[in-house]
Coordinates of C-alpha atoms and ligand atoms in Angstrom, one line a residue:
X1252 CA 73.5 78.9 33.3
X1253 CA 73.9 76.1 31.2
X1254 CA 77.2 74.0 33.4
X1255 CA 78.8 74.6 36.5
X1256 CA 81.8 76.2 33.9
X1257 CA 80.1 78.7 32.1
X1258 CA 78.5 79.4 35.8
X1259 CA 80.9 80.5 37.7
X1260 CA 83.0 82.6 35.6
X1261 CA 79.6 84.6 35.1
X1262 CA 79.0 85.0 38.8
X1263 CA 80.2 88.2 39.0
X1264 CA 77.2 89.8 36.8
X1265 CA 74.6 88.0 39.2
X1266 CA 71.9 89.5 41.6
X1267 CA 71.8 87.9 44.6
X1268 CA 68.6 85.3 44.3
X1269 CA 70.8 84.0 41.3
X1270 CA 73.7 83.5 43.1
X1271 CA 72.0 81.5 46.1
X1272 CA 69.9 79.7 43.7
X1273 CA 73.2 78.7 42.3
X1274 CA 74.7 77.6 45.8
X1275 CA 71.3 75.8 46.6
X1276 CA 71.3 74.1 43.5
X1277 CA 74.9 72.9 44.3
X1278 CA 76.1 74.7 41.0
X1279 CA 78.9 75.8 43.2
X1280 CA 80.1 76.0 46.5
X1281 CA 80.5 78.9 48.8
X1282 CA 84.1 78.7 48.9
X1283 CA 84.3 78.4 45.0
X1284 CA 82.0 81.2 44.8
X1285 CA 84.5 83.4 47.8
X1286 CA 86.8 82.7 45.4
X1287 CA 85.8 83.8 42.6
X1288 CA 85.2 87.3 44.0
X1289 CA 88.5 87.3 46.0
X1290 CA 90.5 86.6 42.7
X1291 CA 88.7 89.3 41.2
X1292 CA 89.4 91.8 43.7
X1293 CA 93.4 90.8 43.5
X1294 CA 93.5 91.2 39.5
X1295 CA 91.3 94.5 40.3
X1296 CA 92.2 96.5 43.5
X1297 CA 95.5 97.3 42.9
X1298 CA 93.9 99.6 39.8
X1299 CA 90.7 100.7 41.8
X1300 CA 92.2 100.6 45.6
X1301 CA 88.4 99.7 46.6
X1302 CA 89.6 98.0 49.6
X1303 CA 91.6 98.6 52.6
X1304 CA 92.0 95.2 54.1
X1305 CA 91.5 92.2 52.2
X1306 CA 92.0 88.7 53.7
X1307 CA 91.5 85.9 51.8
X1308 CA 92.3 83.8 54.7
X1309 CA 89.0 84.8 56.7
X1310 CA 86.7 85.0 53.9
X1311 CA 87.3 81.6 53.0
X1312 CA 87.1 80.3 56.6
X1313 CA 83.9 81.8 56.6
X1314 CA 83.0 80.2 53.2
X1315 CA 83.9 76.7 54.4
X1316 CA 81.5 77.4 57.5
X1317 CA 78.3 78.3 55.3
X1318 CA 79.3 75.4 53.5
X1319 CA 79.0 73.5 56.1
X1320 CA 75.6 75.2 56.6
X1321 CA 74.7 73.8 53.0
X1322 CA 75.9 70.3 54.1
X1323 CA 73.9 70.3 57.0
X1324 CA 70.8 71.6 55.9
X1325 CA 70.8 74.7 57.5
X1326 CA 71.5 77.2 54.6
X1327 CA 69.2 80.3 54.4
X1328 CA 68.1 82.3 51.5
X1329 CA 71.8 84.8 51.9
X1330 CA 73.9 81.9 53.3
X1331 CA 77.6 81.5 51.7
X1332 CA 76.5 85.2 49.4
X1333 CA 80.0 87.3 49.7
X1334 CA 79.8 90.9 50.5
X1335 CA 82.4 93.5 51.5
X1336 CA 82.1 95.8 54.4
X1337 CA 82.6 99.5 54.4
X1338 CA 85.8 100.1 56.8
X1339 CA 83.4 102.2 59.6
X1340 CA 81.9 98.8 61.1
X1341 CA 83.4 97.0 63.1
X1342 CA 84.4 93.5 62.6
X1343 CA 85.8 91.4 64.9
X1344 CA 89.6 90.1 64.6
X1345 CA 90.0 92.4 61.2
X1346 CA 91.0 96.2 61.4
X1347 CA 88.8 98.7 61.3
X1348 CA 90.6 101.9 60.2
X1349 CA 86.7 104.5 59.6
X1350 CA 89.5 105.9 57.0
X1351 CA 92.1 107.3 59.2
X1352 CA 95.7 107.0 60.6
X1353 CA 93.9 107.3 64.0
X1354 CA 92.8 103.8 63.4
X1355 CA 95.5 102.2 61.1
X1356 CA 96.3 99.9 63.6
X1357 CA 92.5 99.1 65.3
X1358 CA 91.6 95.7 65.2
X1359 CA 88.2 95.7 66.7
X1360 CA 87.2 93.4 69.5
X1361 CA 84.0 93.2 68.6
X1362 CA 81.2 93.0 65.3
X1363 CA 79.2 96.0 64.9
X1364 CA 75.2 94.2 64.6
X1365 CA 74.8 94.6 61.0
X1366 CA 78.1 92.3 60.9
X1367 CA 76.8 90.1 63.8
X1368 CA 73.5 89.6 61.3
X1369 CA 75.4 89.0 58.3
X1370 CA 77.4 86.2 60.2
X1371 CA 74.3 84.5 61.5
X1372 CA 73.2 83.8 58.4
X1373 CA 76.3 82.7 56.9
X1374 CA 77.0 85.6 54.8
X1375 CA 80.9 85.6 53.9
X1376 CA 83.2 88.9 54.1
X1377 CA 85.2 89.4 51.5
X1378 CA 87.1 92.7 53.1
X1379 CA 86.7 96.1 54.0
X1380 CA 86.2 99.2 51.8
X1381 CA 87.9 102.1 51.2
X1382 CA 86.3 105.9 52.9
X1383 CA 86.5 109.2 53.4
X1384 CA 88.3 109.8 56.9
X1385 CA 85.7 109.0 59.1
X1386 CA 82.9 109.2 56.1
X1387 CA 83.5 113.3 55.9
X1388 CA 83.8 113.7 52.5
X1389 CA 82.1 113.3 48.7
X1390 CA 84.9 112.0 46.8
X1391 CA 87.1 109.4 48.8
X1392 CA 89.7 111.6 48.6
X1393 CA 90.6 112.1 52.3
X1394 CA 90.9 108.8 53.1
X1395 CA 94.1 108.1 54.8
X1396 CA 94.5 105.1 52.2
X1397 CA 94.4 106.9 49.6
X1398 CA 91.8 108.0 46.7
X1399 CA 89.4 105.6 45.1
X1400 CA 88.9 105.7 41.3
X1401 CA 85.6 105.6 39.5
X1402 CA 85.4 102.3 37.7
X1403 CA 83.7 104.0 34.6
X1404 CA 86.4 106.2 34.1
X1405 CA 89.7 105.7 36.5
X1406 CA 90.4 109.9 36.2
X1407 CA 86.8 110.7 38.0
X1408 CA 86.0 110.0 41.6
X1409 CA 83.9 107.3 42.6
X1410 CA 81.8 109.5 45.2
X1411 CA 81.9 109.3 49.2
X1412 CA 82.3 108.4 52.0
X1413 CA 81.4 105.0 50.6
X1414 CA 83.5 105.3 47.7
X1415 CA 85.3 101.8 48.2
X1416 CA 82.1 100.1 48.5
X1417 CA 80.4 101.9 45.2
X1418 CA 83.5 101.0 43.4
X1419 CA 83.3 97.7 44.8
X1420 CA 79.7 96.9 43.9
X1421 CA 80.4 98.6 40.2
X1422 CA 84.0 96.6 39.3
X1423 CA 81.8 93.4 40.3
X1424 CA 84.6 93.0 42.9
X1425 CA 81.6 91.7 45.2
X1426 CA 77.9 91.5 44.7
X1427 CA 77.3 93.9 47.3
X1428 CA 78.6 96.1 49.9
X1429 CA 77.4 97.7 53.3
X1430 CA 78.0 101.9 53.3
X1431 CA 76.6 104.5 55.5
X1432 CA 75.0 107.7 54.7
X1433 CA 75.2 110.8 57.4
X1434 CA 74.6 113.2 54.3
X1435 CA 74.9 111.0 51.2
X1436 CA 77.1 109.0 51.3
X1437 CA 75.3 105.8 50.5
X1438 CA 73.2 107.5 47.9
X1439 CA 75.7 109.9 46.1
X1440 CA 78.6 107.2 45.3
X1441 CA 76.2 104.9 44.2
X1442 CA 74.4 107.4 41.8
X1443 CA 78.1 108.4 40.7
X1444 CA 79.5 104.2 40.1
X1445 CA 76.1 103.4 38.5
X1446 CA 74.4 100.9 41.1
X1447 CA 72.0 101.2 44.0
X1448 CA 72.0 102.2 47.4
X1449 CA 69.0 102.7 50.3
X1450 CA 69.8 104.5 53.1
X1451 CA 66.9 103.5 55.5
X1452 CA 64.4 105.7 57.6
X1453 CA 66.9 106.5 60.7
X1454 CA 66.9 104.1 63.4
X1455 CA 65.8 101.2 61.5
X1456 CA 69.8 99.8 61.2
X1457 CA 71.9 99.5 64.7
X1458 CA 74.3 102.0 65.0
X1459 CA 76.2 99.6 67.5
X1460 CA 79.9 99.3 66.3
X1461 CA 79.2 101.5 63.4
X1462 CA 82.1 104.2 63.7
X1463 CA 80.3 107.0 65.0
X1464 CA 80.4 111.0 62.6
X1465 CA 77.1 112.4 63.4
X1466 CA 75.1 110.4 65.5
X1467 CA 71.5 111.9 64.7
X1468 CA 71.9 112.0 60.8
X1469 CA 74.5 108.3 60.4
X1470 CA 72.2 105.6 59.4
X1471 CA 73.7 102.3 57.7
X1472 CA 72.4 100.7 54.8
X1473 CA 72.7 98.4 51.9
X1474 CA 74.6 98.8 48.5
X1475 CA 74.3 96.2 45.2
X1476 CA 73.2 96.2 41.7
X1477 CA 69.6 95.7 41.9
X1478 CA 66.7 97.3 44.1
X1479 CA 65.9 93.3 44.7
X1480 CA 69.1 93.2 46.2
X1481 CA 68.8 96.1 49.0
X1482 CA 65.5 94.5 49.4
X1483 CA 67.2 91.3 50.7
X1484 CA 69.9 92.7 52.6
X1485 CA 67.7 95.4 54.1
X1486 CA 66.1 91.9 55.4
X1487 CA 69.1 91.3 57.0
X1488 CA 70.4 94.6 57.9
X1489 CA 67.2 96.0 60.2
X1490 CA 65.6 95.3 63.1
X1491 CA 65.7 96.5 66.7
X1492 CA 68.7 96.2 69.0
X1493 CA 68.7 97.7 72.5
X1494 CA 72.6 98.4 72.2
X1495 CA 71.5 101.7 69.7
X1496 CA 69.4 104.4 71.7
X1497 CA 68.2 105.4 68.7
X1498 CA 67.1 101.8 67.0
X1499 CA 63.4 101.7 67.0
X1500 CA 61.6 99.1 68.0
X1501 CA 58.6 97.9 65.8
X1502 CA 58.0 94.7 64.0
X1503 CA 59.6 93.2 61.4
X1504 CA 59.0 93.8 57.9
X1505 CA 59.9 91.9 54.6
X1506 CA 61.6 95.0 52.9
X1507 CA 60.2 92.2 49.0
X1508 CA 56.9 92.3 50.0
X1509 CA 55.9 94.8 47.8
X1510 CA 58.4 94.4 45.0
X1511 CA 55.9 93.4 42.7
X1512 CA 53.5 95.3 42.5
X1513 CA 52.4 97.4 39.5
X1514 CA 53.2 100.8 40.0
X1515 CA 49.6 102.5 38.4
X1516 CA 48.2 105.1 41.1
X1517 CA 51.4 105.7 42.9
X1518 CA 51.9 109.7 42.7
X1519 CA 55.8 110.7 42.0
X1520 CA 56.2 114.4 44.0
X1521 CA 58.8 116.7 41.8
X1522 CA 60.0 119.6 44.0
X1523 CA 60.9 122.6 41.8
X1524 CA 64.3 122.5 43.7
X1525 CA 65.4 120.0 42.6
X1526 CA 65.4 120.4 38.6
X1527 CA 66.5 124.0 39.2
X1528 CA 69.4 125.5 37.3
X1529 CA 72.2 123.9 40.0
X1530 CA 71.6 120.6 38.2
X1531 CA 73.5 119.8 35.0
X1532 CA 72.0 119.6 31.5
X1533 CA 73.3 116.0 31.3
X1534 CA 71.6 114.7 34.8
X1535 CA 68.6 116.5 34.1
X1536 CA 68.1 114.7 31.0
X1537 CA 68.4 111.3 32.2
X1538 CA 66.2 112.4 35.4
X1539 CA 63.2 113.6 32.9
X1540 CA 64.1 110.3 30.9
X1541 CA 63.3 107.9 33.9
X1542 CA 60.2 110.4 34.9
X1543 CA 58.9 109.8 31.7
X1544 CA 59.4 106.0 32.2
X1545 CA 57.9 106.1 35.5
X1546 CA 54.7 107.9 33.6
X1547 CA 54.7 105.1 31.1
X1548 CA 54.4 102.7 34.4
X1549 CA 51.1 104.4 35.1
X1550 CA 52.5 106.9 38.1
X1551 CA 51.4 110.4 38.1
X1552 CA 53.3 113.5 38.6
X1553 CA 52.9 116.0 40.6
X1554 CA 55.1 119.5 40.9
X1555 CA 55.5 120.8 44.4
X1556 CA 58.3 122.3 46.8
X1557 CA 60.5 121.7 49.7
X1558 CA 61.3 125.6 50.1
X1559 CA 63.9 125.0 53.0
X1560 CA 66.0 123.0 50.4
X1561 CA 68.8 125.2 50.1
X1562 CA 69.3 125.7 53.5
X1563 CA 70.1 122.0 54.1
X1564 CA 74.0 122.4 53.6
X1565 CA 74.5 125.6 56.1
X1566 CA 72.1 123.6 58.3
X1567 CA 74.1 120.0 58.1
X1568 CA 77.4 122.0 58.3
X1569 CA 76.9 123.2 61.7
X1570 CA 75.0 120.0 63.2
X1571 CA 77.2 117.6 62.0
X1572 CA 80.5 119.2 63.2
X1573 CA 79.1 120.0 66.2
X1574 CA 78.2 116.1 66.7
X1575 CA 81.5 115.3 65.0
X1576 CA 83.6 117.3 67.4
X1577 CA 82.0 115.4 70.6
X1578 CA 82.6 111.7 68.9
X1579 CA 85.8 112.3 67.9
X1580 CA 86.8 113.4 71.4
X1581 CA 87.3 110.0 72.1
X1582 CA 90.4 109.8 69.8
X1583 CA 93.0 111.0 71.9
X1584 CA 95.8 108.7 72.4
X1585 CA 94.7 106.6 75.0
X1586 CA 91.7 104.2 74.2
X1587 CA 91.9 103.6 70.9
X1588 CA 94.5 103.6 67.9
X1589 CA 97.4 105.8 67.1
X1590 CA 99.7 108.1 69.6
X1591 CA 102.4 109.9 68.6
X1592 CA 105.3 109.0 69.4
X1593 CA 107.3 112.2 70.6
X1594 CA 105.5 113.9 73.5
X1595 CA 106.7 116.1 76.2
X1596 CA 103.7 115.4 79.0
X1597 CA 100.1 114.4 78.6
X1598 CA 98.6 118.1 76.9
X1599 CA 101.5 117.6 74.5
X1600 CA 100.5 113.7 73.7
X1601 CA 96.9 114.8 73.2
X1602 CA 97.8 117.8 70.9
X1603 CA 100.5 115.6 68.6
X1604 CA 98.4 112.6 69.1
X1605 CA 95.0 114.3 67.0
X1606 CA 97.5 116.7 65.0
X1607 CA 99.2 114.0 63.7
X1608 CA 96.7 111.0 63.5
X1609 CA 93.5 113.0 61.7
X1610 CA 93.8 114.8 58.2
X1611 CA 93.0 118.3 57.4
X1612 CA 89.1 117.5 56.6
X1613 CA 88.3 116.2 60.0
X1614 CA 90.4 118.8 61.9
X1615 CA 88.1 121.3 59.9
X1616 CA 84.7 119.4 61.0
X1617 CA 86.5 119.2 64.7
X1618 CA 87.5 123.0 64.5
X1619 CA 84.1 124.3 62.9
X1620 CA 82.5 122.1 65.4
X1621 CA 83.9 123.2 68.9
X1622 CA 83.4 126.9 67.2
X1623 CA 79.5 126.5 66.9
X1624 CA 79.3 125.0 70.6
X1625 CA 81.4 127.3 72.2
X1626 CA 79.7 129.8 74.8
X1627 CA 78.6 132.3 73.3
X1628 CA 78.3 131.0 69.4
X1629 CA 76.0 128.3 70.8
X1630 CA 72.6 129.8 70.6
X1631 CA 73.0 131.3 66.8
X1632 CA 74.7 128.4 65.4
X1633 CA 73.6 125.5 67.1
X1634 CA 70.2 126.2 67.9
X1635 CA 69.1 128.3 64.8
X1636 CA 70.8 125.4 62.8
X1637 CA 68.2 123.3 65.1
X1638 CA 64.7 124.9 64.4
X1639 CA 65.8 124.9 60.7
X1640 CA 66.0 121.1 61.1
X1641 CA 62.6 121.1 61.9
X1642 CA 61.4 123.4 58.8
X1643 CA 63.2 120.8 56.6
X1644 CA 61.6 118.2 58.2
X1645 CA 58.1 120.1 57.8
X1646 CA 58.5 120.7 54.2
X1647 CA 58.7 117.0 53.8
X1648 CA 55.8 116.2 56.1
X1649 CA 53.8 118.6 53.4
X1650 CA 55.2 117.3 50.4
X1651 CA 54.1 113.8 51.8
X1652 CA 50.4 114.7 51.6
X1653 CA 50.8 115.1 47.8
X1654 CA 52.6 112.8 47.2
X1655 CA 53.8 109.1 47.9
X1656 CA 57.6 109.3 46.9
X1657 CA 59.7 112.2 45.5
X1658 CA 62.0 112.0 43.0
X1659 CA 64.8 114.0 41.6
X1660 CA 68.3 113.8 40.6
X1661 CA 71.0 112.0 43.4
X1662 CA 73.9 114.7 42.4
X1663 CA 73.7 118.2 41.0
X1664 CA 76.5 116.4 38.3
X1665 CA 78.0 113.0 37.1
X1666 CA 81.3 112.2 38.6
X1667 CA 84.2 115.0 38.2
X1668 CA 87.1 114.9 38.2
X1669 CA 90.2 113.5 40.8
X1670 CA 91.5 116.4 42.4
X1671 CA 88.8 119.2 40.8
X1672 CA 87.1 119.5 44.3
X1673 CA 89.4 118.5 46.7
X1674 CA 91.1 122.2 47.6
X1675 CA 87.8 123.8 47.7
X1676 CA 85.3 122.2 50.2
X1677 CA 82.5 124.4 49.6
X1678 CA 82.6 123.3 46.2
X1679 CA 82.8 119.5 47.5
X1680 CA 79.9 120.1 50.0
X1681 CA 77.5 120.9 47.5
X1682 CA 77.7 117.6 45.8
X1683 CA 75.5 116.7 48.2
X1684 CA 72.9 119.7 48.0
X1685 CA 69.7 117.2 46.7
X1686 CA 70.5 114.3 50.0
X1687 CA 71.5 116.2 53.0
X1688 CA 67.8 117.3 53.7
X1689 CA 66.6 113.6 53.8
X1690 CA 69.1 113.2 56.5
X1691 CA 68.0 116.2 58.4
X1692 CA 64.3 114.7 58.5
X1693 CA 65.3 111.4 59.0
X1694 CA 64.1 110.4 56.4
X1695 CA 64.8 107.2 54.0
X1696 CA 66.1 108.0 50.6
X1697 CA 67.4 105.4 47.7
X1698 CA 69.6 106.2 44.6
X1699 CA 69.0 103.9 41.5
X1700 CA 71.1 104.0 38.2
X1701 CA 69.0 105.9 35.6
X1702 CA 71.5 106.1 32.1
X1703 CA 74.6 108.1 31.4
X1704 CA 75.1 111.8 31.6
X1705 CA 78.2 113.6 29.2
X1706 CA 81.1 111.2 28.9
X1707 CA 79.5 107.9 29.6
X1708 CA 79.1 108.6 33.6
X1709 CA 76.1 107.2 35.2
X1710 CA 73.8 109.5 36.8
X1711 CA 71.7 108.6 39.6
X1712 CA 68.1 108.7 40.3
X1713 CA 67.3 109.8 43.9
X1714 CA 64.1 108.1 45.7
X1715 CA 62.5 109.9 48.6
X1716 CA 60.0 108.4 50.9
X1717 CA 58.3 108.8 54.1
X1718 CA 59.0 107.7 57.2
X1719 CA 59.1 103.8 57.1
X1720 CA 57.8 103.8 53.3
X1721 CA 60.9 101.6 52.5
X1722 CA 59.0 98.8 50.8
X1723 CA 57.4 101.1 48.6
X1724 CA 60.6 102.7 47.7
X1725 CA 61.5 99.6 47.2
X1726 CA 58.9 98.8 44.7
X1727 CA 58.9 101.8 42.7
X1728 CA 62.9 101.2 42.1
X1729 CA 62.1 97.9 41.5
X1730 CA 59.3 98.1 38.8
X1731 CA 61.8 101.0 37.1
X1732 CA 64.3 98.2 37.0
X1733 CA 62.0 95.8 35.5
X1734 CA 61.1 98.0 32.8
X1735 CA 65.2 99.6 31.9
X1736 CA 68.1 97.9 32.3
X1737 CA 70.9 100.4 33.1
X1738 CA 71.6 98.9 36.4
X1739 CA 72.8 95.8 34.8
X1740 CA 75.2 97.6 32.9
X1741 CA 78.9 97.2 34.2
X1742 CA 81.5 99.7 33.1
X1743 CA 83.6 98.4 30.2
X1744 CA 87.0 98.1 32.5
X1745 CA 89.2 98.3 29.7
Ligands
LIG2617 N1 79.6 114.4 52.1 C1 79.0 114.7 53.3 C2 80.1 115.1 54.3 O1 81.1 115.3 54.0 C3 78.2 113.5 53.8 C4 79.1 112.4 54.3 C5 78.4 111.2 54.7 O2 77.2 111.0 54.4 N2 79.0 110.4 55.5 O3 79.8 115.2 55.5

């Protein structure tokens, strides 16, 4: 950076110790730097429609408060840093849609505690991102809103359910986004935009205010160019909060703390499943590229296999609709959101309410759902999908004494195309054959950008770790990133 000019019209390319080393250094303020990213997203969005709400208004209220931070001598490390948030969280006084016509008009009351963490450290909002109806989905296509295109190439999906936020991160609209990841979606739109994405070991992010899908697979997490990035905001994101039944409560960590460190001795586990024939020639080039890299770090490799892998998608399609179908009983026309407006008594309002105010994917998760629980369906679909959990879960545990990470493609293929997958579900649920079992263990699990596969479409590299092993994770992205530089690499918006 050599002025304040040249600066801030290169903001956008920035990781996020830049841009507060900028803000510190009084290069620029945090409005300036709000603006900057809102003008973007107005010359942008209208091509990419990567957001649902923006409001420049807010955003650069908030800026002038962490500016005030600044001039009081309060500012920390992420104070006055933009970000967007994915449109499942809740944030007080904006609306809060999850995706759906249910909520079109839902203007939460209160922050979810991600947003509540963001805010105490001054962090700025620059909007809320497009999704799949209530995150089901692997394409963005059943948002309510409308599709979101893929930044490298505007034909091609951008992945889901946090399409809006990968597209975000990837068009430099903002220099990082919040997503959430039931089955993927954190780590498959990231792998198919072309930046990075950790979804966390579950229960280390509050669910509180995060729009509930499937409550024992939904875990939030952070999405940005650079592993250093997630590192930060994963700083910011964790921690224990009593509102979440589920948020575990252990001590703090400092997700950088290992960032650093040189990578010899760490032992990469490559399960056979995973570089089967499901995988594209393309992907499987660049994932035996960045092996090879990770081998020239001084990591070993060592070949071993999750044999419960391909039973992850029958297994997640029964659990999470059958979770689905209870949380979305809530949506009925009375508490929250839309209610049609045509009824003849209260059955009626209920039945035109939900026919009308959710689209056909999350009738199907609702329907497949309340099937699978019913009396009588219970104990072989429910329960058998339940003890095969726990196999997935075990072929982890085994893999882990082998082994300190695995790794292995994100997606079975780069991006396709708008509109190829969206009349055949199967074919859309097994874009996420290689990151539903990571769910189903509860396990944390990281995409990172790792070159281009046929057509100049990123592919992703998928990061597996134990229980709590995000640091490490961390690390290993990190070194990789050090070492290649395809995460810095925006798409050439032409
Ligand atoms: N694509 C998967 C689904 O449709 C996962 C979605 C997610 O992780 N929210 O359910």
């Amino acid at each position: 950076m050599q002025s304040s000019g040249s600066s801030k019209s290169d903001v956008h390319e920035l990781g996020l110790r830049q841009l507060s080393g900028l803000l510190h250094a009084k290069k620029i303020s945090c409005t300036e730097l709000a603006s900057e990213f809102l003008d973007r997203i107005n010359t942008l969005n209208p091509r990419y429609n990567a957001f649902i709400t923006v409001d420049g208004k807010a955003s650069l209220m908030q800026a002038r408060e962490a500016d005030a931070l600044f001039a009081a001598g309060r500012a920390r490390m992420l104070t006055g840093i933009p970000l967007a948030q994915k449109d499942i969280f809740c944030t007080h006084g904006w609306l809060t849609t999850c995706g759906s016509k249910m909520l079109a008009n839902f203007v939460s009351p209160y922050d979810a505690h991600v947003v509540e963490n963001f805010k105490r450290l001054g962090m700025v909002s620059l909007g809320k991102t497009n999704m799949d109806e209530f995150a089901m989905g692997s394409s963005n296509e059943t948002s309510f809103f409308g599709a979101v295109k893929n930044p490298w190439d505007e034909a091609y999906v951008p992945g889901g359910s946090s399409g809006g936020s990968a597209c975000a991160v990837a068009a430099r609209m903002c220099p990082a986004a919040t997503g959430t990841d039931t089955g993927g979606s954190i780590r498959q739109p990231a792998a198919l935009c072309g930046i990075s994405g950790i979804k966390p070991t579950y229960g280390v992010i509050s669910r509180y205010g995060m729009i509930a899908f499937a409550s024992s697979l939904d875990q939030g997490g952070p999405m940005a160019k650079s592993a250093d990035d997630l590192a930060l905001l994963l700083n910011a994101m964790a921690g224990f909060d009593a509102r979440d039944s589920t948020s575990i409560d252990r001590p703090s960590e400092d997700y950088t703390r290992e960032l650093n460190r040189p990578l010899a001795g760490l032992t990469i586990g490559l399960p056979r499943e995973y570089f089967s024939d499901g995988v594209n020639a393309d992907v499987a080039r660049a994932i035996d590229r960045a092996i090879a890299e990770y081998r020239k770090l001084g990591c070993e490799t060592v070949d071993l296999s999750l044999p419960n892998t391909r039973l992850s998608i029958p297994v997640y399609y029964v659990l999470a609709p059958a979770e689905a179908s209870s949380n979305l009983a809530r949506f009925d026309g009375v508490r929250y959101g839309y209610r049609a407006p045509q009824y003849a008594d209260l059955n009626d309002m209920y039945r035109k309410t939900r026919a009308q105010g959710f689209g056909a994917e999350v009738k199907r998760r609702i329907l497949i759902g309340a099937y699978v629980l019913s009396h009588g369906y219970y104990d072989a679909y429910y329960i058998q999908a339940q003890k095969l959990r726990r196999l997935i879960a075990q072929d982890f545990a085994d893999a882990f004494q082998k082994c300190d990470v695995i790794m292995g493609p994100t997606t079975p293929s780069t991006a396709f195309k708008l509109g190829e997958k969206s009349g055949d579900p199967v074919q859309m649920y097994l874009s996420d054959i290689y990151t539903i079992a990571a769910n189903l263990a509860g396990l944390p699990g990281m995409s990172i950008p790792a070159g281009f596969g046929d057509g100049g479409r990123p592919v992703g590299l998928q990061i597996i770790g134990d229980y709590f092993s995000e640091a490490k994770m961390l690390n290993a992205a990190h070194q990789y990133q050090q070492a290649t530089d395809w995460h810095m690499l925006p798409p050439p918006l032409s």
